[in-house]
Amino acid sequence: MTLAHVIGYPRIGADRELKRATEAYWQGDIDQQALEAIGRDLRLANWAAQREAGLDLVTVGDFAFYDQVLDVSVLLGAVPARFGAEEEVARGEVALDTAFRMARGRAPSGEPAAACEMTKYFDTNYHYLVPELRPGQRFRLASSRLFDQVDEARSAGHPVKVALTGPLTWLWLGKGRSDAGDDFDRLALLDGVLDVYVEVLQRLAGQGVEWVQLDETALVQDLPLAWRQAFERAYHRLQAAPVRLLLASCFGGLGDNLSLAVGLPVEGLHIDVVRAPAQLEAVLDRLLPHKVLSVGAIDGRNVWRADLALLRERLATARMRLGERLWIATSCSLLHVPVDLAAETTLDAELGSWLAFARQKLDETAALARLLDGRATAAERDRVEAASRALQSRREAPRLHRPEVAERMAGITAADIRRRSPFAERAVAQQRHLALPLFPTTTIGSFPQTAEIRADRRAFKAGELSCEAYEARMREEIARVVARQEALGIDMPVHGEPERNDMVEYFGEQLDGYAFTRFGWVQSYGTRCVKPPILFGDVVRPAAMTVRWSEYAQSLTARPMKGMLTGPVTLLQWSFVRDDQPRETTCRQIALALRDEVVDLEAAGIRAIQIDEPALREGLPLRRAEWQGYLDWAVECFRLAASGVRDETQIHTHMCYSEFNDIIESIAALDADVITIETSRSAMELLDAFQDFAYPNAIGPGVYDIHSPNIPEVAWMVALMEKAAERIPVERLWVNPDCGLKTRGWAEVEPALANMVEAARELRRRH
Ligand code: GLN
Ligand code: ZN
């Protein structure tokens, strides 16, 4: 019998119950007991769903009020000293509020303290809390939450598998800082960490748990030799624990870690055959005869319905060779997809028939296992038929394959991805046209999204405000924003983006080939969820998207108004993308649509256009060897979008906080006339990469951190720009904030920008 399980399940609830409850708790509207009860109900419902779908094991350990990596840190007693939790750790029970303070700096009880750093989890849009490590750190079992959850599942009568971030991946995700601020060897902490893992496994065994899945996602990345050796050491140590271990590798292929992974002394291995189908053969050939292989065949990172008939065929050999040792699973935790397609009552039926969300993927996983065993029920066989029919209709649907798009794609030439003249010549033409002072000032695009703007949009979407009335309100707002920038003396104003709810959704809604869900929420971090659009078909721009707004804004001022677009890579990266063609093909289609918009903006008299690419860096593949291939097409897509204009038209781009060092060549290859970047938190150190590379074009290094409500002082910004001027010639420097201002209030924005303009004036006096 082929066993079916999932690597993890979303915890937010079909209606974001967890978000509501957690926020209510933070606000003091419900007490901790009530919050815990809601958490328990969600777990029970999720386990019941897994069993109802026919899975053989339920997964325990994937629940967290904020973040599962944070919960492992708490489990290990890795609570930084500033949270004052020594006693809680010693007692073995870190309080929920302590975990919340680690996550967000404050909680209903306990002293506020600086929150732990948060960053993206591998190549997903999920953010985890970075474990803070220091030399000589001690660990001890400091939470019984996991064990309580196991009891809960067992008393509900469920067969339990526990899932937990593995010890190496936990360290890999951590950041090791000594008091002197330098990095130290995180592996020095491994033994201490393992002591606690052994204790955890023993306790789980005592509760009757047979299988524990250790998520070792680090195995799909390039590992230094010392880390590979540490895997050997760690798993030999864990082998002693009286449970069976399933070593899980998700998000990619094991690659050069394959021998390492198949050789570790564990009872089972999980591999991702959605991202890396070719590794199945290699693993089958190498797997020791007593080991279980969990094949992650149902896509946990995307929303498409599985082709069960095809998977049955592809996995038939594995079933034959492994017999009962084959398990069927999702490729990774379902945390990364929306909860339940059944809630999408407004999606058109055809499109809906092509999709599967987490709840549907449970059915698919169970059905695939039973199909492979030849014990599918008549109803399940019907479901396979239905899936095949739906997928056939998807393959043939005319709205997916538009001949005009194919034709345009085939006609792209080298000239289309190159500006007419090199930067030096363009810069002269632009200066003639724009007449900007030294150290020109600008902003990144958005201005405060006030309560009134959001209320207007809600009313419009609810049909309570007519389209004309809504547009009139947005124009009023634009007029206000432009007037304020004039008064402040900003050299290159923006329209402020009031009409945009979100920088991806806004464009997706206007492009063919994109669909939107009503409840397709996916956890981004903590209680924050996002609703990524679904890119299902060829991308076509039926009409101009931003031109009327920019044109109107330009009509209000003699200064050059900067047009504002989201770039092709970011539109791709922050959506669920079709899986029937390479990502780069889809990206190129988006780029073509944006190219038309750029050209239309130029024709409407817009002399500078910003194409935001904050997601460029995060699209980097998990393996170094694949970076260049990705960067090449990403850069090409940006250039395809940007290069339709005359030399005089200035192309800007913007990127949020990123490491630029290792991708600087590609950043330069974008050939944007101006790039604005987030640098203030790094005290301009990020510019070193640009200086070392002799970056040729203009740069606007953000001079103040928009994430903070503090008003930056003139002298502070002047000093930062002086640092920048040591690295980049002043003729190529711009003065701007770090990022968009939409989350700030006017009370902060006005004085901050006034100081920024004053700083630019002071710089002009000095240079
Ligand atoms: N133009 C966008 C804004 O200002 C850019 C946002 C971003 O970088 N994420 O809001
Ligand atoms: Zn930004």
mmCIF file of C-alpha atoms in Angstrom, residues 71 73 101 327 339 343 382 419 465 499 502 512 559 568 574 619 631 646 729 759 765:
data_model
loop_
_atom_site.group_PDB
_atom_site.id
_atom_site.type_symbol
_atom_site.label_atom_id
_atom_site.label_comp_id
_atom_site.label_asym_id
_atom_site.label_seq_id
_atom_site.Cartn_x
_atom_site.Cartn_y
_atom_site.Cartn_z
ATOM 1 C CA ASP A 71 8.956 28.073 16.877
ATOM 2 C CA SER A 73 14.189 28.652 17.830
ATOM 3 C CA ARG A 101 8.092 39.925 21.000
ATOM 4 C CA TRP A 327 5.206 7.251 -0.356
ATOM 5 C CA VAL A 339 -6.248 27.157 1.118
ATOM 6 C CA ALA A 343 -14.296 29.393 -1.863
ATOM 7 C CA ASP A 382 -13.913 9.477 -12.366
ATOM 8 C CA ARG A 419 18.598 51.662 -26.310
ATOM 9 C CA LEU A 465 -18.950 54.763 -5.982
ATOM 10 C CA GLU A 499 -5.124 54.584 -7.883
ATOM 11 C CA ASP A 502 -0.866 46.937 -5.094
ATOM 12 C CA ASP A 512 -5.193 39.744 -20.384
ATOM 13 C CA ARG A 559 8.586 69.887 -13.955
ATOM 14 C CA PRO A 568 8.308 42.341 -15.973
ATOM 15 C CA TRP A 574 4.950 37.931 -7.367
ATOM 16 C CA GLY A 619 14.236 35.522 -8.358
ATOM 17 C CA LEU A 631 19.950 36.863 -14.873
ATOM 18 C CA ARG A 646 14.135 57.803 -27.717
ATOM 19 C CA PRO A 729 30.834 61.096 -9.359
ATOM 20 C CA ALA A 759 19.976 68.521 1.960
ATOM 21 C CA ARG A 765 26.302 74.651 -2.538
#
